[in-house]
Coordinates of C-alpha atoms in Angstrom, one line a residue:
M148 CA 21.0 -16.6 87.7
N149 CA 16.8 -15.7 87.2
N150 CA 14.9 -17.1 84.2
R151 CA 11.4 -18.0 85.2
S152 CA 10.2 -15.7 82.2
L153 CA 12.3 -17.8 79.9
P154 CA 10.1 -21.0 78.4
I155 CA 10.9 -24.2 79.7
A156 CA 13.0 -25.7 76.8
K157 CA 15.1 -22.9 77.3
K158 CA 15.4 -22.2 80.7
R159 CA 16.5 -26.0 81.5
S160 CA 19.3 -25.7 78.3
I161 CA 21.0 -22.6 80.6
I162 CA 20.6 -24.6 83.6
Q163 CA 22.3 -27.6 82.0
Q164 CA 25.2 -25.3 80.7
A165 CA 25.9 -24.0 84.5
L166 CA 27.4 -24.3 87.5
I167 CA 25.7 -26.3 90.3
I168 CA 25.8 -25.3 93.2
F169 CA 24.9 -28.1 95.9
T170 CA 23.4 -26.5 98.9
H171 CA 23.8 -29.9 101.0
I172 CA 22.3 -28.7 104.8
P173 CA 22.8 -31.7 107.1
K174 CA 20.7 -34.6 107.4
T175 CA 18.8 -34.1 104.1
A176 CA 19.7 -37.2 102.2
G177 CA 22.6 -35.3 100.9
T178 CA 25.5 -37.1 101.0
S179 CA 23.2 -39.7 98.5
L180 CA 22.3 -36.9 96.3
R181 CA 26.5 -35.7 96.7
H182 CA 27.1 -39.1 95.4
I183 CA 24.9 -38.9 92.2
L184 CA 25.9 -35.8 91.3
M185 CA 29.9 -37.2 90.9
Q186 CA 28.1 -39.7 88.4
Q187 CA 27.0 -38.0 86.9
Y188 CA 29.5 -35.2 85.8
G189 CA 32.7 -37.4 87.2
K190 CA 34.7 -37.4 89.9
D191 CA 37.1 -35.0 89.0
A192 CA 34.6 -32.2 87.8
V193 CA 32.9 -31.9 91.3
F194 CA 35.0 -29.7 94.2
M195 CA 33.9 -30.6 97.8
F196 CA 34.2 -28.7 100.7
Y197 CA 32.9 -29.5 104.0
D198 CA 35.6 -27.6 106.1
D199 CA 33.5 -26.8 109.7
P200 CA 31.0 -22.9 108.6
T201 CA 31.2 -22.7 112.3
V202 CA 34.8 -22.1 112.8
T203 CA 35.4 -21.2 109.1
T204 CA 34.4 -18.2 107.0
K205 CA 36.5 -18.5 104.1
N206 CA 36.6 -15.1 101.4
A207 CA 37.0 -14.9 97.5
D208 CA 40.8 -15.2 96.8
E209 CA 40.3 -18.2 100.3
L210 CA 38.0 -20.2 98.6
L211 CA 39.5 -20.0 95.1
N212 CA 42.8 -21.1 96.4
E213 CA 41.3 -23.9 97.7
L214 CA 39.7 -24.5 94.4
R215 CA 42.6 -23.7 92.4
S216 CA 45.2 -26.8 94.8
Y217 CA 42.2 -28.9 93.0
F218 CA 42.0 -28.1 89.9
Q219 CA 45.7 -27.5 88.9
Y220 CA 43.8 -25.8 85.9
L221 CA 41.3 -22.9 87.4
P222 CA 42.3 -19.5 85.6
D223 CA 43.3 -16.2 87.6
V224 CA 40.6 -14.5 90.4
N225 CA 39.9 -12.2 87.5
D226 CA 39.2 -13.8 84.6
R227 CA 35.4 -13.5 84.0
N228 CA 34.9 -16.6 81.7
F229 CA 35.1 -19.2 84.6
N230 CA 32.7 -21.9 83.1
G231 CA 34.2 -22.2 79.6
L232 CA 37.6 -22.6 80.6
V233 CA 37.6 -25.3 83.6
K234 CA 36.2 -28.9 83.5
L235 CA 34.2 -28.5 87.1
R236 CA 30.7 -28.7 86.7
A237 CA 29.9 -28.7 90.4
I238 CA 30.2 -27.8 93.7
S239 CA 29.0 -28.7 96.6
G240 CA 28.9 -28.2 100.7
H241 CA 27.5 -27.2 103.7
K242 CA 27.7 -24.1 103.0
P243 CA 24.6 -21.3 102.7
F244 CA 23.1 -19.8 99.5
G245 CA 25.6 -17.0 97.8
I246 CA 28.5 -18.6 97.6
H247 CA 28.1 -17.9 93.9
N248 CA 29.2 -14.1 95.1
L249 CA 33.0 -15.7 95.9
L250 CA 33.4 -17.2 92.7
P251 CA 34.7 -15.7 89.1
V252 CA 31.4 -18.1 87.9
D253 CA 28.1 -15.8 84.9
T254 CA 26.1 -18.8 85.0
F255 CA 25.1 -21.6 87.8
H256 CA 22.3 -23.1 89.3
Y257 CA 21.4 -24.0 92.8
I258 CA 20.2 -27.5 93.7
T259 CA 19.2 -29.4 98.0
L260 CA 17.1 -31.3 100.0
L261 CA 15.0 -30.2 102.5
R262 CA 13.4 -32.1 105.1
E263 CA 11.0 -31.8 107.7
P264 CA 12.4 -30.1 110.1
I265 CA 11.7 -32.2 113.9
E266 CA 13.0 -35.3 111.5
R267 CA 16.2 -33.2 110.4
V268 CA 17.0 -31.9 114.2
I269 CA 16.4 -35.4 116.2
S270 CA 18.5 -37.7 113.4
F271 CA 21.0 -34.1 113.3
Y272 CA 21.3 -35.0 117.4
Y273 CA 21.9 -38.8 117.1
H274 CA 24.2 -38.4 114.2
V275 CA 26.7 -36.1 116.1
F276 CA 25.9 -36.3 119.6
G277 CA 23.9 -39.6 120.0
R278 CA 27.2 -41.3 122.5
T279 CA 26.4 -38.4 124.8
E280 CA 25.5 -38.4 127.9
H281 CA 23.6 -35.1 126.9
S282 CA 19.7 -35.3 126.0
L283 CA 18.1 -33.7 123.0
E284 CA 16.2 -31.8 124.9
S285 CA 18.9 -30.4 127.3
L286 CA 21.4 -29.7 123.9
I287 CA 18.0 -27.7 123.0
S288 CA 17.8 -25.5 125.5
W289 CA 21.4 -25.3 126.1
K290 CA 21.6 -23.9 122.5
Q291 CA 24.5 -26.6 122.5
S292 CA 24.6 -26.3 118.4
I293 CA 23.6 -23.6 115.9
E294 CA 22.1 -26.7 113.8
F295 CA 18.9 -26.9 116.7
D296 CA 17.8 -23.4 115.0
N297 CA 16.1 -22.9 111.3
L298 CA 19.0 -25.0 109.8
Q299 CA 17.4 -24.5 106.8
V300 CA 16.2 -20.9 106.6
R301 CA 19.7 -20.7 107.5
M302 CA 21.3 -22.1 104.6
L303 CA 18.2 -20.9 101.4
S304 CA 18.3 -17.6 102.9
G305 CA 21.6 -16.8 102.6
A306 CA 22.4 -15.8 106.3
G307 CA 24.3 -18.8 107.4
W308 CA 25.9 -19.3 110.8
K309 CA 26.5 -15.4 110.9
V310 CA 23.0 -14.7 112.9
P311 CA 23.2 -15.2 116.6
Y312 CA 21.1 -18.7 118.0
G313 CA 17.2 -17.0 118.5
H314 CA 18.4 -14.2 116.0
C315 CA 17.2 -16.0 112.8
S316 CA 13.5 -13.3 111.2
C317 CA 10.5 -13.3 109.5
N318 CA 12.9 -11.5 106.7
M319 CA 15.3 -14.3 106.6
L320 CA 12.4 -16.6 105.9
E321 CA 11.1 -15.0 103.5
Q322 CA 14.1 -14.2 101.5
A323 CA 14.4 -18.1 101.8
K324 CA 11.4 -18.2 99.7
H325 CA 12.6 -16.3 97.4
N326 CA 15.8 -17.5 96.3
L327 CA 13.8 -21.5 96.6
L328 CA 11.4 -20.2 93.8
H329 CA 14.1 -18.0 91.8
Y330 CA 17.5 -20.0 91.9
Y331 CA 17.0 -23.8 92.6
T332 CA 16.1 -26.6 92.0
F333 CA 14.9 -28.7 94.7
G334 CA 13.9 -31.5 96.5
I335 CA 11.8 -33.3 99.4
Q336 CA 13.9 -35.5 101.7
E337 CA 10.8 -37.9 101.9
R338 CA 10.0 -38.1 98.6
F339 CA 14.0 -38.7 97.9
A340 CA 12.8 -40.8 94.4
E341 CA 10.5 -38.2 93.2
S342 CA 13.4 -35.5 93.6
L343 CA 16.0 -37.4 91.9
G344 CA 13.3 -37.7 89.1
T345 CA 13.1 -33.7 89.1
F346 CA 17.0 -33.5 89.3
S347 CA 16.8 -35.4 86.2
R348 CA 14.4 -33.0 84.2
H349 CA 16.1 -29.9 85.3
L350 CA 19.7 -30.9 84.8
G351 CA 19.4 -33.7 82.4
W352 CA 20.8 -36.4 84.4
S353 CA 20.1 -39.6 83.2
Q354 CA 20.9 -43.4 84.5
I355 CA 21.0 -42.3 88.0
Q356 CA 22.2 -45.5 90.3
M357 CA 20.3 -44.9 93.8
V358 CA 22.6 -45.2 97.1
A359 CA 22.0 -44.6 100.8
E360 CA 24.8 -42.9 102.5
N361 CA 25.4 -42.2 106.3
V362 CA 22.0 -43.0 107.2
G363 CA 21.3 -43.0 110.8
I364 CA 20.9 -46.5 112.4
N365 CA 20.6 -45.4 115.4
K366 CA 18.2 -42.7 115.7
P367 CA 14.4 -43.8 117.2
K368 CA 11.0 -43.5 115.6
T369 CA 9.8 -39.7 116.6
S370 CA 6.6 -41.4 117.8
N371 CA 9.1 -42.7 120.7
I372 CA 10.4 -39.4 121.6
N373 CA 8.8 -37.6 124.4
Q374 CA 6.3 -34.3 123.7
Q375 CA 7.8 -32.3 125.7
T376 CA 10.6 -32.8 123.4
L377 CA 9.7 -32.6 120.2
H378 CA 7.4 -29.6 121.4
L379 CA 10.8 -27.7 122.2
I380 CA 11.8 -28.6 119.1
A381 CA 9.5 -27.3 117.0
E382 CA 9.8 -24.0 118.8
Q383 CA 13.3 -23.4 118.4
N384 CA 12.1 -24.5 114.4
L385 CA 8.8 -22.4 113.8
L386 CA 10.5 -20.9 110.9
D387 CA 11.5 -24.0 108.8
I388 CA 8.8 -25.7 109.9
E389 CA 7.0 -22.3 107.3
L390 CA 9.0 -22.6 105.1
Y391 CA 9.3 -26.8 104.4
Q392 CA 5.4 -26.6 104.1
F393 CA 6.0 -23.8 101.2
A394 CA 8.4 -25.9 100.0
K395 CA 5.9 -29.5 100.1
Q396 CA 3.5 -27.5 99.0
L397 CA 5.5 -26.2 95.3
F398 CA 7.2 -29.6 95.2
E399 CA 3.5 -31.7 95.4
E400 CA 2.0 -28.4 93.1
R401 CA 4.7 -29.5 90.4
Q402 CA 4.4 -33.4 91.2
K403 CA 0.7 -32.9 89.9
I404 CA 1.6 -31.1 86.7
L405 CA 4.0 -33.8 85.5
S406 CA 1.1 -36.1 86.7
T407 CA -1.9 -34.5 83.7

């Protein structure tokens, strides 16, 4: 849904009536945002799918059958009045941009949170691999997980896990920027409170209760990571770094407009 040319009030009205699709990028405070989705719309109106995307890639029928098993009143696949016939308000998962193409839905709007890429990779390592004998540097050198390789560009461009490790492109970066501008309300993990204000204004949320969920407790400060490891992470995530800088600048520009 591209409504950039519409008046702001009209655009927000359309967004608030649309199906909200949360692109949950791992280790970006997404679990906290997911709980806020349930606060705002009710648990019964938010569907969450968190199977392993590196193993399972669902087609349209499989996804709809999974939704139907949870929402018994889901209409048939060919019924295009999806939004008007079901109580589903939002879906959330570690799924890249483009999942709207698998759903019989006419109005949709994406949301997401981004995080400084080096911090995100370190947080992911300690969350998933921190209790192993293998160092972060060795796992990145071995290309152990595709989540070490420009994951935010992968998810916002729609490429996801289909592109092999080390093959993300500048075209994917530009597609991610385009999608962020045209389809997303987004926030920045490091500025979570301000980001919630952005979601509230655009999506009509109220009385948000902030809950810290899935917070890493054993992650060392970035300043304690050796420079060789930090350099390696940056090399593997140059596109994510550029996307984050683009998003952060856009976020700050919009915050300044609100404060004037």
